[in-house]
CSV table of C-alpha atoms in Angstrom, one decimal:
chain,number,residue,atom,x,y,z
A,1,MET,CA,0.5,-12.6,-42.4
A,2,ILE,CA,-0.4,-16.1,-40.8
A,3,VAL,CA,-2.6,-15.6,-37.1
A,4,PRO,CA,-1.8,-18.1,-34.7
A,5,MET,CA,-4.8,-19.4,-32.7
A,6,SER,CA,-6.0,-16.5,-30.0
A,7,SER,CA,-3.4,-14.2,-30.8
A,8,LEU,CA,-6.4,-11.4,-32.3
A,9,PHE,CA,-8.4,-9.5,-29.9
A,10,ILE,CA,-10.7,-6.6,-31.3
A,11,THR,CA,-12.5,-4.7,-28.5
A,12,ASP,CA,-15.5,-2.1,-29.0
A,13,LEU,CA,-15.0,1.7,-27.3
A,14,ASP,CA,-17.8,3.3,-25.5
A,15,HIS,CA,-19.7,1.2,-22.9
A,16,THR,CA,-17.0,-1.2,-23.5
A,17,PHE,CA,-12.8,-0.6,-23.2
A,18,LEU,CA,-13.4,3.2,-22.8
A,19,ARG,CA,-14.8,4.0,-19.3
A,20,SER,CA,-18.2,6.0,-19.4
A,21,ASP,CA,-15.7,9.5,-19.1
A,22,LEU,CA,-14.1,7.9,-22.3
A,23,THR,CA,-11.0,7.7,-20.2
A,24,LEU,CA,-8.6,4.7,-20.0
A,25,SER,CA,-6.7,3.6,-16.4
A,26,ASN,CA,-3.4,2.9,-16.2
A,27,PHE,CA,-4.5,-0.5,-15.6
A,28,SER,CA,-6.4,-0.8,-19.1
A,29,VAL,CA,-3.3,0.9,-21.1
A,30,ASP,CA,-0.7,-1.1,-19.5
A,31,THR,CA,-2.3,-4.4,-20.3
A,32,TRP,CA,-3.1,-3.8,-23.6
A,33,ASN,CA,0.4,-2.9,-24.2
A,34,ARG,CA,1.5,-5.8,-22.8
A,35,LYS,CA,-0.4,-8.1,-24.6
A,36,ALA,CA,0.8,-6.6,-27.7
A,37,GLN,CA,3.8,-7.8,-27.5
A,38,ASN,CA,2.9,-11.4,-28.3
A,39,ALA,CA,-0.9,-10.7,-30.2
A,40,LEU,CA,-2.4,-9.1,-32.5
A,41,MET,CA,-4.9,-5.6,-30.8
A,42,GLY,CA,-7.4,-3.9,-32.5
A,43,VAL,CA,-10.3,-1.9,-32.1
A,44,ALA,CA,-14.4,-2.2,-33.9
A,45,THR,CA,-16.0,1.2,-33.0
A,46,ALA,CA,-18.9,3.7,-34.1
A,47,ARG,CA,-16.3,6.5,-33.8
A,48,SER,CA,-14.0,8.0,-36.7
A,49,PHE,CA,-10.0,7.7,-37.6
A,50,THR,CA,-9.6,10.8,-35.6
A,51,LYS,CA,-11.7,10.8,-32.3
A,52,SER,CA,-10.2,7.0,-32.3
A,53,LYS,CA,-6.7,8.3,-32.6
A,54,GLU,CA,-7.0,10.6,-29.8
A,55,LEU,CA,-8.6,8.4,-27.0
A,56,LEU,CA,-6.7,5.8,-27.7
A,57,ASN,CA,-2.8,7.7,-28.5
A,58,LYS,CA,-1.9,5.8,-25.4
A,59,LEU,CA,-2.0,2.7,-27.0
A,60,HIS,CA,-0.3,0.5,-29.4
A,61,ILE,CA,-2.7,-0.7,-32.2
A,62,ASN,CA,-1.0,-3.3,-34.4
A,63,THR,CA,-3.9,-4.6,-36.7
A,64,PRO,CA,-6.5,-2.4,-38.7
A,65,MET,CA,-9.0,-0.8,-37.1
A,66,ILE,CA,-12.9,-1.0,-37.9
A,67,LEU,CA,-14.4,2.6,-37.7
A,68,LEU,CA,-17.6,4.3,-38.2
A,69,ASP,CA,-19.3,0.3,-37.2
A,70,GLY,CA,-17.8,-0.9,-39.9
A,71,ALA,CA,-17.7,1.5,-43.0
A,72,ILE,CA,-14.2,1.9,-43.2
A,73,ILE,CA,-10.9,-0.2,-42.3
A,74,VAL,CA,-7.5,1.5,-41.6
A,75,THR,CA,-4.4,0.9,-40.0
A,76,ALA,CA,-2.9,2.8,-37.7
A,77,GLU,CA,-0.8,4.9,-40.0
A,78,ARG,CA,-3.9,5.7,-41.9
A,79,LYS,CA,-3.8,3.0,-44.6
A,80,VAL,CA,-7.0,2.2,-45.9
A,81,ILE,CA,-7.7,-1.7,-46.0
A,82,ASP,CA,-11.5,-1.1,-46.7
A,83,MET,CA,-14.1,0.9,-47.3
A,84,LYS,CA,-17.8,0.8,-47.7
A,85,THR,CA,-19.9,4.3,-48.7
A,86,ILE,CA,-23.2,5.3,-49.8
A,87,ASN,CA,-23.4,7.0,-52.7
A,88,LYS,CA,-25.0,10.5,-53.4
A,89,SER,CA,-27.9,9.4,-55.2
A,90,LEU,CA,-28.9,6.5,-52.6
A,91,GLY,CA,-28.2,8.8,-49.8
A,92,ASP,CA,-30.3,11.9,-50.9
A,93,GLU,CA,-32.9,9.3,-51.6
A,94,ILE,CA,-32.7,8.3,-47.5
A,95,VAL,CA,-32.6,12.0,-46.4
A,96,ARG,CA,-35.8,12.6,-49.0
A,97,VAL,CA,-37.4,9.7,-47.1
A,98,GLY,CA,-36.2,11.2,-43.6
A,99,LEU,CA,-37.6,14.4,-44.6
A,100,GLU,CA,-41.1,13.1,-44.6
A,101,TYR,CA,-40.7,12.3,-40.8
A,102,GLU,CA,-39.6,15.8,-40.3
A,103,ILE,CA,-36.1,14.3,-39.3
A,104,ASP,CA,-32.9,15.3,-40.6
A,105,PRO,CA,-29.6,13.8,-40.7
A,106,PHE,CA,-26.1,14.1,-39.2
A,107,ILE,CA,-24.1,12.8,-42.1
A,108,ILE,CA,-20.7,11.7,-41.9
A,109,GLY,CA,-18.2,11.5,-45.6
A,110,VAL,CA,-14.8,11.4,-46.5
A,111,LYS,CA,-14.1,14.9,-48.3
A,112,ASP,CA,-10.5,13.7,-49.5
A,113,LYS,CA,-8.2,11.1,-50.5
A,114,ASP,CA,-6.7,11.0,-47.3
A,115,ILE,CA,-9.6,10.1,-46.0
A,116,ASN,CA,-10.3,13.3,-43.6
A,117,GLU,CA,-13.9,13.2,-42.5
A,118,ALA,CA,-16.4,16.0,-42.5
A,119,PHE,CA,-19.0,15.9,-40.3
A,120,LEU,CA,-22.6,17.4,-41.6
A,121,TYR,CA,-25.1,18.7,-39.6
A,122,PRO,CA,-28.6,20.1,-40.3
A,123,ARG,CA,-30.5,23.5,-39.8
A,124,ARG,CA,-33.3,21.3,-38.0
A,125,LEU,CA,-32.5,19.9,-35.1
A,126,ASN,CA,-34.6,18.3,-32.3
A,127,ASP,CA,-33.4,18.6,-28.5
A,128,TYR,CA,-31.3,15.6,-28.5
A,129,GLN,CA,-29.6,16.8,-31.8
A,130,LYS,CA,-28.6,19.8,-30.4
A,131,ASP,CA,-27.3,18.1,-27.2
A,132,VAL,CA,-25.2,15.9,-28.9
A,133,LEU,CA,-23.8,18.6,-31.2
A,134,LYS,CA,-22.3,20.4,-27.8
A,135,GLY,CA,-19.9,17.4,-28.0
A,136,TYR,CA,-18.5,18.5,-31.2
A,137,LYS,CA,-18.1,22.3,-30.3
A,138,ASP,CA,-15.1,23.6,-32.3
A,139,ASP,CA,-14.4,20.6,-34.0
A,140,PRO,CA,-13.0,21.4,-37.5
A,141,ARG,CA,-14.8,18.3,-39.3
A,142,MET,CA,-18.0,20.0,-38.6
A,143,GLN,CA,-20.3,21.5,-41.4
A,144,PHE,CA,-23.1,23.2,-41.4
A,145,ASN,CA,-25.8,21.4,-44.3
A,146,PRO,CA,-28.3,23.2,-44.2
A,147,ASP,CA,-30.0,21.8,-47.3
A,148,ASN,CA,-29.3,18.3,-46.0
A,149,ARG,CA,-27.4,17.0,-49.3
A,150,THR,CA,-25.5,14.2,-48.8
A,151,MET,CA,-21.6,13.5,-50.2
A,152,GLU,CA,-19.9,11.4,-52.8
A,153,GLU,CA,-18.8,8.9,-50.4
A,154,ASN,CA,-21.1,9.0,-47.4
A,155,LEU,CA,-19.7,6.2,-44.5
A,156,LYS,CA,-22.7,6.8,-42.4
A,157,ILE,CA,-26.1,8.7,-42.1
A,158,VAL,CA,-27.2,8.8,-38.6
A,159,TYR,CA,-30.6,10.2,-36.9
A,160,PHE,CA,-30.7,10.9,-33.3
A,161,GLY,CA,-33.6,11.5,-31.5
A,162,TYR,CA,-36.5,9.3,-29.3
A,163,GLU,CA,-37.6,6.0,-30.4
A,164,ASP,CA,-41.1,6.7,-30.8
A,165,GLN,CA,-39.8,9.1,-33.2
A,166,LEU,CA,-37.0,7.2,-35.0
A,167,ARG,CA,-38.9,3.6,-35.2
A,168,PRO,CA,-41.4,4.6,-38.1
A,169,LEU,CA,-38.5,6.3,-40.0
A,170,TYR,CA,-36.7,2.9,-39.5
A,171,GLU,CA,-39.3,1.2,-40.7
A,172,ALA,CA,-39.9,2.7,-43.8
A,173,ILE,CA,-36.0,2.7,-44.3
A,174,ARG,CA,-36.8,-1.1,-44.8
A,175,LYS,CA,-39.4,-0.9,-46.7
A,176,THR,CA,-38.4,1.4,-49.2
A,177,PHE,CA,-35.0,0.3,-49.7
A,178,GLY,CA,-34.5,-3.5,-48.8
A,179,ASP,CA,-31.1,-4.9,-48.7
A,180,GLU,CA,-29.6,-1.5,-50.3
A,181,VAL,CA,-28.7,-0.1,-47.2
A,182,GLU,CA,-28.0,-1.7,-43.5
A,183,ALA,CA,-30.2,-0.2,-40.8
A,184,LYS,CA,-29.5,-1.0,-37.0
A,185,MET,CA,-31.9,1.4,-34.4
A,186,SER,CA,-30.4,1.3,-30.5
A,187,PRO,CA,-30.5,3.1,-27.4
A,188,GLU,CA,-27.8,5.8,-26.6
A,189,LYS,CA,-26.6,5.1,-23.4
A,190,TYR,CA,-25.1,8.9,-22.6
A,191,GLY,CA,-28.0,10.7,-23.3
A,192,GLY,CA,-30.6,8.6,-23.0
A,193,GLY,CA,-32.2,8.8,-26.5
A,194,TRP,CA,-32.2,6.4,-29.6
A,195,PHE,CA,-30.0,6.6,-32.5
A,196,LEU,CA,-31.0,5.3,-36.1
A,197,THR,CA,-27.8,4.3,-38.1
A,198,LEU,CA,-27.7,3.8,-42.0
A,199,LEU,CA,-24.4,1.9,-43.4
A,200,HIS,CA,-23.6,-0.1,-46.8
A,201,PRO,CA,-25.0,-3.3,-46.6
A,202,GLU,CA,-21.8,-4.8,-46.2
A,203,GLY,CA,-20.4,-1.8,-43.9
A,204,ASP,CA,-21.5,-3.1,-40.6
A,205,LYS,CA,-18.6,-4.7,-37.7
A,206,ALA,CA,-19.3,-8.2,-39.1
A,207,HIS,CA,-18.7,-7.9,-42.9
A,208,ALA,CA,-15.2,-5.6,-41.4
A,209,LEU,CA,-14.1,-8.5,-38.8
A,210,LYS,CA,-14.3,-11.0,-42.3
A,211,LYS,CA,-12.3,-8.3,-44.4
A,212,VAL,CA,-9.7,-7.7,-40.9
A,213,THR,CA,-9.4,-11.5,-40.8
A,214,GLU,CA,-8.6,-12.1,-44.8
A,215,TYR,CA,-6.2,-9.5,-44.7
A,216,LEU,CA,-4.3,-11.4,-42.1
A,217,GLU,CA,-4.8,-14.6,-43.3
A,218,SER,CA,-6.2,-15.9,-40.2
A,219,ASP,CA,-10.2,-17.2,-39.6
A,220,PRO,CA,-12.6,-15.3,-37.9
A,221,LYS,CA,-13.2,-18.4,-35.2
A,222,ASP,CA,-9.9,-17.7,-33.8
A,223,VAL,CA,-10.7,-14.5,-33.1
A,224,THR,CA,-11.8,-12.9,-29.5
A,225,VAL,CA,-14.4,-10.1,-29.5
A,226,PHE,CA,-15.6,-7.6,-26.8
A,227,GLY,CA,-18.8,-5.3,-26.9
A,228,ASP,CA,-21.4,-4.2,-25.3
A,229,SER,CA,-24.1,-2.5,-28.1
A,230,ILE,CA,-26.6,-3.8,-30.9
A,231,ASN,CA,-24.1,-3.1,-33.6
A,232,ASP,CA,-21.9,-6.0,-32.1
A,233,ILE,CA,-24.0,-8.7,-32.2
A,234,GLY,CA,-22.9,-9.6,-36.0
A,235,MET,CA,-19.8,-9.6,-34.9
A,236,PHE,CA,-20.2,-12.0,-32.2
A,237,ARG,CA,-21.9,-13.9,-34.2
A,238,LEU,CA,-18.8,-14.4,-36.6
A,239,ALA,CA,-16.0,-15.0,-34.0
A,240,GLY,CA,-14.8,-17.9,-32.1
A,241,THR,CA,-15.2,-16.3,-28.8
A,242,SER,CA,-17.6,-13.1,-27.8
A,243,VAL,CA,-17.0,-11.4,-24.8
A,244,ALA,CA,-19.9,-9.3,-23.1
A,245,VAL,CA,-19.3,-6.5,-20.8
A,246,ALA,CA,-21.1,-6.6,-17.6
A,247,ASN,CA,-23.1,-3.6,-18.8
A,248,ALA,CA,-24.1,-4.7,-22.1
A,249,LEU,CA,-27.5,-4.8,-23.3
A,250,GLU,CA,-29.2,-8.1,-23.1
A,251,GLU,CA,-29.8,-8.9,-26.4
A,252,VAL,CA,-25.7,-8.9,-26.6
A,253,LYS,CA,-25.7,-11.0,-24.1
A,254,ALA,CA,-27.8,-13.4,-25.3
A,255,VAL,CA,-25.7,-14.3,-27.8
A,256,ALA,CA,-22.1,-13.8,-26.0
A,257,ASN,CA,-20.2,-17.1,-25.2
A,258,ILE,CA,-18.7,-14.8,-22.1
A,259,VAL,CA,-20.2,-12.5,-20.1
A,260,LEU,CA,-18.1,-10.6,-17.7
A,261,PRO,CA,-19.0,-9.9,-14.0
A,262,HIS,CA,-17.2,-6.7,-15.1
A,263,SER,CA,-18.6,-3.4,-16.1
A,264,ASN,CA,-16.5,-0.6,-18.9
A,265,ASP,CA,-16.0,1.2,-15.2
A,266,GLU,CA,-14.0,-1.5,-13.9
A,267,ASP,CA,-11.9,-2.5,-16.8
A,268,ALA,CA,-13.9,-5.7,-17.8
A,269,VAL,CA,-12.2,-6.1,-20.8
A,270,ALA,CA,-8.1,-5.6,-19.5
A,271,LYS,CA,-9.5,-7.9,-16.6
A,272,TYR,CA,-10.4,-10.6,-18.9
A,273,LEU,CA,-7.0,-9.9,-21.6
A,274,ALA,CA,-4.6,-10.0,-18.3
A,275,SER,CA,-6.3,-13.6,-17.1
A,276,CYS,CA,-5.8,-14.9,-20.6
């Protein structure tokens, strides 16, 4: 499938396309679906397949979705295009380092060939982790992981907490594992804390965007991307047009081609799509 110029649009979800209450306005839904009649429309998000499908159930998504920060690329019909995982041996070593700093992780992995997800949560939880866990009450993907053991295929390992708690761990992981793992620290806008995300070194949004364009026989320079946070920066640098919403982090705005005058709560992405 050869994609003509300016016909591929990929957006981040949280704080970019989704409103802060995780909803989409009728305007955003209608604008997206009209655009999808003549263009390829996709997402690049830290969220999982299950949650993304739930949040985007009214949208026509016609290109592979970049999920879990880029660890997995999958179509809306659940066909896996690519998946980058941290193996169990490396995952357990990462967790061991974390335990030296008295921080236990959340671990997201795949538990079967149908890419059903498992979210493992630890026995020891800090206040911020407890707050995050409330949002997953009664979620069947959640599994208690008292021994902090990783899975055979780990899509990402995530530490939630506060910056002064996570920064030393971040530095230790970078020093210990180097290029074996992609480590990203970023503020979490919903709860006011920070998170440290660990991925396969090619499991980020930039590598995933390149893989999607190869799959579509397109050029990254012909892609328009939207975002707001640290995990979008690599994608911004690769795409031909990068668009930051008004509420994006300053680091993201600094590398964007376009900074929109509207926020995610003001349908910023949809307004841009409607104008082009």
